[in-house]
Structure formats: structure tokens, C-alpha cells
mmCIF file of C-alpha atoms in Angstrom:
data_model
loop_
_atom_site.group_PDB
_atom_site.id
_atom_site.type_symbol
_atom_site.label_atom_id
_atom_site.label_comp_id
_atom_site.label_asym_id
_atom_site.label_seq_id
_atom_site.Cartn_x
_atom_site.Cartn_y
_atom_site.Cartn_z
ATOM 1 C CA MET A 12 50.344 -5.460 -127.263
ATOM 2 C CA LYS A 13 47.596 -7.233 -124.798
ATOM 3 C CA LEU A 14 47.421 -10.737 -126.223
ATOM 4 C CA THR A 15 45.865 -13.714 -124.171
ATOM 5 C CA LYS A 16 47.019 -16.861 -124.958
ATOM 6 C CA LEU A 17 44.202 -19.535 -126.428
ATOM 7 C CA LEU A 18 46.103 -22.700 -127.058
ATOM 8 C CA VAL A 19 49.452 -24.519 -127.428
ATOM 9 C CA ILE A 20 49.523 -27.305 -130.209
ATOM 10 C CA PRO A 21 53.497 -28.914 -129.928
ATOM 11 C CA PHE A 22 54.429 -30.241 -133.437
ATOM 12 C CA LEU A 23 58.239 -30.890 -134.893
ATOM 13 C CA PHE A 24 60.724 -29.308 -137.076
ATOM 14 C CA SER A 25 63.642 -31.434 -138.716
ATOM 15 C CA GLY A 26 66.948 -29.699 -139.203
ATOM 16 C CA ALA A 27 67.436 -26.020 -137.408
ATOM 17 C CA LEU A 28 65.021 -26.618 -134.584
ATOM 18 C CA MET A 29 64.909 -28.717 -131.521
ATOM 19 C CA SER A 30 61.731 -28.221 -130.358
ATOM 20 C CA ALA A 31 59.210 -26.050 -131.474
ATOM 21 C CA GLN A 32 55.208 -25.237 -130.173
ATOM 22 C CA GLN A 33 52.819 -23.456 -132.191
ATOM 23 C CA THR A 34 51.170 -21.134 -130.056
ATOM 24 C CA THR A 35 47.998 -19.090 -131.049
ATOM 25 C CA TYR A 36 47.204 -15.383 -129.366
ATOM 26 C CA ASN A 37 43.946 -13.583 -129.923
ATOM 27 C CA TYR A 38 44.108 -9.950 -130.476
ATOM 28 C CA GLN A 39 41.089 -7.297 -131.696
ATOM 29 C CA GLY A 40 39.735 -8.391 -135.252
ATOM 30 C CA GLY A 41 41.677 -12.207 -135.107
ATOM 31 C CA GLN A 42 44.643 -14.110 -133.766
ATOM 32 C CA ILE A 43 48.011 -14.596 -134.745
ATOM 33 C CA GLY A 44 49.958 -17.532 -135.171
ATOM 34 C CA TYR A 45 53.377 -17.632 -133.634
ATOM 35 C CA ILE A 46 56.080 -20.522 -133.276
ATOM 36 C CA ASN A 47 57.994 -21.070 -130.426
ATOM 37 C CA ASN A 48 61.336 -21.427 -131.249
ATOM 38 C CA LYS A 49 64.329 -23.055 -129.778
ATOM 39 C CA LYS A 50 67.662 -22.947 -131.715
ATOM 40 C CA ALA A 51 69.763 -25.980 -131.864
ATOM 41 C CA ASP A 52 73.441 -25.607 -130.000
ATOM 42 C CA SER A 53 74.865 -26.298 -133.358
ATOM 43 C CA GLU A 54 74.167 -22.902 -134.720
ATOM 44 C CA VAL A 55 76.623 -21.395 -132.994
ATOM 45 C CA ALA A 56 78.736 -19.368 -135.439
ATOM 46 C CA GLN A 57 80.235 -16.508 -136.053
ATOM 47 C CA GLY A 58 78.141 -13.558 -137.773
ATOM 48 C CA SER A 59 74.766 -12.516 -137.871
ATOM 49 C CA GLN A 60 71.587 -14.420 -138.936
ATOM 50 C CA TYR A 61 69.956 -10.901 -139.217
ATOM 51 C CA PHE A 62 70.602 -8.008 -141.236
ATOM 52 C CA SER A 63 69.254 -6.138 -138.769
ATOM 53 C CA GLU A 64 69.537 -7.491 -134.702
ATOM 54 C CA LYS A 65 67.128 -4.628 -133.637
ATOM 55 C CA PHE A 66 63.705 -5.394 -132.943
ATOM 56 C CA LEU A 67 61.838 -2.641 -134.018
ATOM 57 C CA PRO A 68 58.030 -1.641 -133.788
ATOM 58 C CA ALA A 69 55.581 -3.416 -135.968
ATOM 59 C CA ASN A 70 52.161 -4.221 -137.490
ATOM 60 C CA ILE A 71 50.990 -7.448 -138.951
ATOM 61 C CA ASN A 72 48.413 -7.589 -141.600
ATOM 62 C CA GLY A 73 47.545 -4.091 -140.991
ATOM 63 C CA GLU A 74 45.831 -4.598 -137.410
ATOM 64 C CA LYS A 75 46.423 -1.678 -135.175
ATOM 65 C CA GLU A 76 47.997 -3.642 -132.201
ATOM 66 C CA VAL A 77 51.983 -3.285 -132.675
ATOM 67 C CA VAL A 78 54.696 -5.846 -132.008
ATOM 68 C CA LEU A 79 58.757 -5.838 -131.740
ATOM 69 C CA ALA A 80 59.792 -7.346 -134.816
ATOM 70 C CA ARG A 81 62.895 -8.371 -136.744
ATOM 71 C CA TYR A 82 63.877 -10.509 -139.751
ATOM 72 C CA ASN A 83 65.847 -13.808 -139.690
ATOM 73 C CA ALA A 84 67.293 -13.740 -143.154
ATOM 74 C CA TYR A 85 68.845 -17.083 -142.325
ATOM 75 C CA HIS A 86 65.725 -19.015 -141.336
ATOM 76 C CA ASP A 87 63.154 -16.812 -143.253
ATOM 77 C CA GLU A 88 61.383 -15.954 -139.987
ATOM 78 C CA ILE A 89 59.596 -12.520 -138.600
ATOM 79 C CA GLU A 90 60.524 -12.915 -135.095
ATOM 80 C CA VAL A 91 58.563 -10.925 -131.945
ATOM 81 C CA GLN A 92 58.469 -10.775 -128.665
ATOM 82 C CA VAL A 93 55.458 -11.799 -126.980
ATOM 83 C CA ASN A 94 54.863 -11.662 -123.458
ATOM 84 C CA GLY A 95 58.442 -11.803 -122.895
ATOM 85 C CA GLU A 96 59.304 -14.257 -125.383
ATOM 86 C CA GLU A 97 61.067 -14.156 -128.570
ATOM 87 C CA MET A 98 58.869 -16.298 -130.935
ATOM 88 C CA ALA A 99 58.191 -16.099 -134.859
ATOM 89 C CA VAL A 100 55.346 -15.155 -136.614
ATOM 90 C CA GLN A 101 53.399 -17.969 -138.397
ATOM 91 C CA PRO A 102 53.907 -17.254 -142.125
ATOM 92 C CA VAL A 103 50.720 -17.737 -144.530
ATOM 93 C CA ASN A 104 50.234 -16.548 -147.934
ATOM 94 C CA ASN A 105 50.420 -12.620 -148.651
ATOM 95 C CA GLN A 106 51.125 -11.906 -144.989
ATOM 96 C CA VAL A 107 52.611 -8.248 -144.506
ATOM 97 C CA ILE A 108 54.176 -7.243 -141.507
ATOM 98 C CA GLU A 109 55.170 -3.678 -141.939
ATOM 99 C CA LEU A 110 57.957 -1.798 -139.783
ATOM 100 C CA LYS A 111 56.530 1.421 -138.493
ATOM 101 C CA GLY A 112 58.301 4.656 -139.113
ATOM 102 C CA GLN A 113 61.124 2.656 -141.559
ATOM 103 C CA ASN A 114 59.420 3.003 -145.086
ATOM 104 C CA LEU A 115 60.142 -1.276 -144.352
ATOM 105 C CA SER A 116 57.811 -4.123 -144.839
ATOM 106 C CA TYR A 117 57.974 -8.039 -145.815
ATOM 107 C CA GLU A 118 55.250 -10.087 -147.459
ATOM 108 C CA TYR A 119 55.212 -13.688 -147.824
ATOM 109 C CA LEU A 120 54.798 -14.427 -151.234
ATOM 110 C CA GLN A 121 54.882 -16.972 -153.998
ATOM 111 C CA TYR A 122 57.760 -16.584 -156.391
ATOM 112 C CA THR A 123 59.629 -18.487 -159.133
ATOM 113 C CA ASP A 124 63.129 -17.952 -158.320
ATOM 114 C CA LYS A 125 66.468 -17.809 -161.364
ATOM 115 C CA GLU A 126 66.568 -21.813 -161.254
ATOM 116 C CA GLY A 127 62.792 -21.751 -162.180
ATOM 117 C CA THR A 128 61.189 -23.034 -159.204
ATOM 118 C CA SER A 129 58.606 -22.127 -157.460
ATOM 119 C CA ARG A 130 59.465 -21.288 -153.937
ATOM 120 C CA GLN A 131 57.739 -18.956 -150.919
ATOM 121 C CA ARG A 132 59.515 -17.019 -148.425
ATOM 122 C CA TYR A 133 59.428 -13.047 -147.029
ATOM 123 C CA LEU A 134 60.228 -10.763 -149.900
ATOM 124 C CA ILE A 135 60.721 -7.153 -149.426
ATOM 125 C CA PRO A 136 58.027 -4.635 -151.910
ATOM 126 C CA ILE A 137 60.676 -2.249 -153.684
ATOM 127 C CA SER A 138 57.705 -0.659 -155.600
ATOM 128 C CA LYS A 139 53.812 -1.873 -155.850
ATOM 129 C CA SER A 140 51.189 -0.841 -158.280
ATOM 130 C CA ASP A 141 48.792 -2.751 -160.339
ATOM 131 C CA LYS A 142 51.037 -2.513 -163.465
ATOM 132 C CA VAL A 143 54.606 -3.324 -162.142
ATOM 133 C CA SER A 144 55.637 -4.048 -158.644
ATOM 134 C CA ILE A 145 59.532 -5.139 -158.175
ATOM 135 C CA TYR A 146 60.530 -7.368 -154.395
ATOM 136 C CA LYS A 147 64.139 -7.965 -153.355
ATOM 137 C CA GLU A 148 65.036 -10.858 -151.511
ATOM 138 C CA GLU A 149 67.338 -10.992 -148.314
ATOM 139 C CA SER A 150 69.153 -13.839 -147.139
ATOM 140 C CA ILE A 151 72.072 -15.324 -145.079
ATOM 141 C CA TYR A 152 73.633 -18.760 -145.399
ATOM 142 C CA LEU A 153 75.889 -20.676 -143.376
ATOM 143 C CA GLN A 154 79.459 -20.962 -144.446
ATOM 144 C CA PRO A 155 80.756 -24.981 -143.002
ATOM 145 C CA GLU A 156 83.240 -24.969 -140.370
ATOM 146 C CA GLU A 157 86.766 -25.543 -142.017
ATOM 147 C CA HIS A 158 89.337 -27.832 -140.836
ATOM 148 C CA PRO A 159 93.131 -28.057 -141.659
ATOM 149 C CA THR A 160 94.319 -30.292 -144.080
ATOM 150 C CA SER A 161 97.919 -30.388 -143.307
ATOM 151 C CA GLY A 162 99.931 -28.926 -140.120
ATOM 152 C CA TYR A 163 100.407 -25.490 -141.491
ATOM 153 C CA GLY A 164 95.991 -24.894 -142.099
ATOM 154 C CA ARG A 165 94.254 -23.090 -139.295
ATOM 155 C CA TYR A 166 90.764 -23.901 -138.070
ATOM 156 C CA LYS A 167 87.722 -21.732 -139.450
ATOM 157 C CA ALA A 168 84.880 -21.548 -137.496
ATOM 158 C CA PRO A 169 81.353 -22.045 -139.221
ATOM 159 C CA MET A 170 80.086 -18.114 -140.336
ATOM 160 C CA PHE A 171 76.840 -16.785 -141.326
ATOM 161 C CA ARG A 172 77.250 -14.913 -144.551
ATOM 162 C CA LYS A 173 75.030 -12.634 -146.768
ATOM 163 C CA ASN A 174 73.975 -13.904 -150.185
ATOM 164 C CA ASP A 175 74.223 -11.402 -152.869
ATOM 165 C CA ILE A 176 70.471 -9.825 -152.894
ATOM 166 C CA GLU A 177 67.607 -10.985 -155.670
ATOM 167 C CA TYR A 178 64.918 -9.249 -157.297
ATOM 168 C CA TYR A 179 61.352 -10.134 -158.418
ATOM 169 C CA ILE A 180 59.516 -8.462 -160.682
ATOM 170 C CA GLN A 181 55.081 -8.935 -161.754
ATOM 171 C CA PHE A 182 53.432 -7.400 -164.001
ATOM 172 C CA ASN A 183 49.777 -7.084 -163.624
ATOM 173 C CA ASN A 184 49.227 -8.381 -160.695
ATOM 174 C CA GLY A 185 50.834 -11.739 -162.353
ATOM 175 C CA GLU A 186 53.391 -14.115 -161.288
ATOM 176 C CA ILE A 187 56.286 -12.778 -159.432
ATOM 177 C CA VAL A 188 59.694 -14.108 -161.196
ATOM 178 C CA HIS A 189 63.260 -13.384 -161.047
ATOM 179 C CA MET A 190 63.957 -10.284 -162.311
ATOM 180 C CA SER A 191 68.281 -9.927 -163.373
ATOM 181 C CA THR A 192 69.679 -6.576 -162.894
ATOM 182 C CA LYS A 193 71.857 -6.773 -166.216
ATOM 183 C CA LYS A 194 71.471 -4.061 -168.382
ATOM 184 C CA LYS A 195 70.730 -5.939 -171.452
ATOM 185 C CA ASP A 196 68.096 -7.952 -169.459
ATOM 186 C CA ILE A 197 66.105 -4.864 -168.190
ATOM 187 C CA LEU A 198 66.128 -3.409 -171.244
ATOM 188 C CA SER A 199 64.107 -6.633 -172.586
ATOM 189 C CA LEU A 200 61.598 -6.309 -169.771
ATOM 190 C CA VAL A 201 59.020 -5.057 -172.019
ATOM 191 C CA PRO A 202 59.400 -6.447 -175.684
ATOM 192 C CA GLY A 203 59.347 -4.091 -178.235
ATOM 193 C CA LYS A 204 60.504 -1.167 -175.860
ATOM 194 C CA GLU A 205 63.969 -1.945 -175.433
ATOM 195 C CA LYS A 206 64.985 1.530 -177.094
ATOM 196 C CA GLU A 207 62.579 3.696 -174.516
ATOM 197 C CA ILE A 208 64.150 2.036 -171.536
ATOM 198 C CA LYS A 209 67.663 2.489 -172.738
ATOM 199 C CA THR A 210 66.648 6.063 -173.142
ATOM 200 C CA PHE A 211 64.923 6.334 -169.941
ATOM 201 C CA ILE A 212 67.980 4.509 -167.716
ATOM 202 C CA LYS A 213 70.617 6.815 -169.577
ATOM 203 C CA GLN A 214 68.759 10.066 -169.100
ATOM 204 C CA ASN A 215 67.767 9.181 -165.343
ATOM 205 C CA LYS A 216 71.286 7.448 -164.367
ATOM 206 C CA ILE A 217 69.201 4.511 -162.917
ATOM 207 C CA SER A 218 71.504 1.865 -161.181
ATOM 208 C CA THR A 219 69.611 -1.511 -161.364
ATOM 209 C CA ASP A 220 70.653 -2.759 -157.604
ATOM 210 C CA GLU A 221 69.655 0.839 -156.235
ATOM 211 C CA ASP A 222 65.831 0.520 -154.725
ATOM 212 C CA GLU A 223 65.520 4.317 -155.504
ATOM 213 C CA ASP A 224 66.253 3.742 -158.710
ATOM 214 C CA LEU A 225 64.015 0.517 -159.335
ATOM 215 C CA LYS A 226 61.544 2.404 -158.264
ATOM 216 C CA GLN A 227 61.570 5.309 -160.417
ATOM 217 C CA LEU A 228 62.290 2.287 -163.244
ATOM 218 C CA ALA A 229 58.606 0.711 -162.290
ATOM 219 C CA ASN A 230 57.354 3.710 -162.223
ATOM 220 C CA TYR A 231 58.037 4.118 -165.918
ATOM 221 C CA LEU A 232 58.035 0.289 -167.329
ATOM 222 C CA GLY A 233 54.259 0.672 -165.988
ATOM 223 C CA THR A 234 53.763 3.744 -168.458
ATOM 224 C CA LEU A 235 54.651 1.230 -171.038
ATOM 225 C CA ILE A 236 52.550 -1.732 -170.847
#
């Protein structure tokens, strides 16, 4: 991918980033914004910030140009390799990063979490249609270091750990809201259709925490609304 640097505008992030620069590159048909990330030394910890650390070929917003990208689930960033540098894509509403040949993409979306708080981050679409779409959220947290409280205790270094996967559902292109995978909550996704959903799940042996099964469920729910 041939990119030409257009401008660099310095700005500050608090917390995890010691310094950052906004860099815009041009490509055929438009521009892509990147953040030049430099992680703080204090972030050194065991474990990984990634579900997959490998950079893979990807397209941004359907453009033909290919970049090497990976998802940082701790910082909620799409990291890319550009002209020998590792940078992060500047997120914009409804941005789509598609990993080529992986049947996997990330979309930067507004949604409501299980606490009822409106948030925005990269979600992975499991099934998409005008009637029913299901997404999942992958995230990682940093478990703080632990110092011994007695002479017999042992120091535990900080460690990156995976959060439980969270799922979200969208009906008729409306609001994206948290979706509990508990059976009783799944049955009530379409009011008045509890018996039909229960029968479908039983007959098709649907597991509500498996992506392929959730695709089947989404397709079926679309026939009920």
C-alpha cells in the first residue's frame, strides 16, 4: 500500500499513552487517520493485550488498498504497520476493518452495555441483516500487581487477562443493546414467541455462546419479526 504523509498534528492522551501524534495518510479515494502510539513503560506486564498478536492483511472501509492490522483488545485499537511504523487507526463512526481471508471484521459502533451505559468501541459482527444483527465484544483488562502482605506471601506481577465475551443484538437497524446469553433471556428476545424460540433452540441444539449457533439463531429470529 503506497501511502503519502500529509500532516502531523501533536496532541496528548492521558493515562496509558505517554505521547501521540495524529498522522493522516492519503490513498486512492480518500484519507485514513492514524495515531502514532508510544506505550508507557508502566504497561509492562505478563500476558498479552491481544487475542491474536499476528498482523494480518486487512481493508479499511472497503478500500482496495491493503494494510497489515491487528486488534488491541486492551486499548480497543486497530493497530497497523505503515511505512515501517506501528500505528493505530483513528476510529470513526461505523468504521469497518475487514481481515482478508479470515471471515472476521471489526466495526466501530455505538451501543448500550449491560449496565445501560452508552459506549462506543470495536465490535465483531457475528450475523448481520436488516432485521436482526448480533455482535460480540472482545476485551482485555490489566490485573494489578499484588505485593505480599506477610513474609510468607509471594509477589504477583501485573497480568493482562481476557474479560468474558459480551454479546449485543440489534433489531431492524435500531439501537445495539446488550444481549444476555442466559436461556430465559434468549427466549424473551421476541415477545410472544417464547415457545417457538425454545423449540428452535432444542431442535437445533443451539449453544448461545457459539458464533455459528448464534448466526442460526439470528436468522431464525428474523423470521419472527
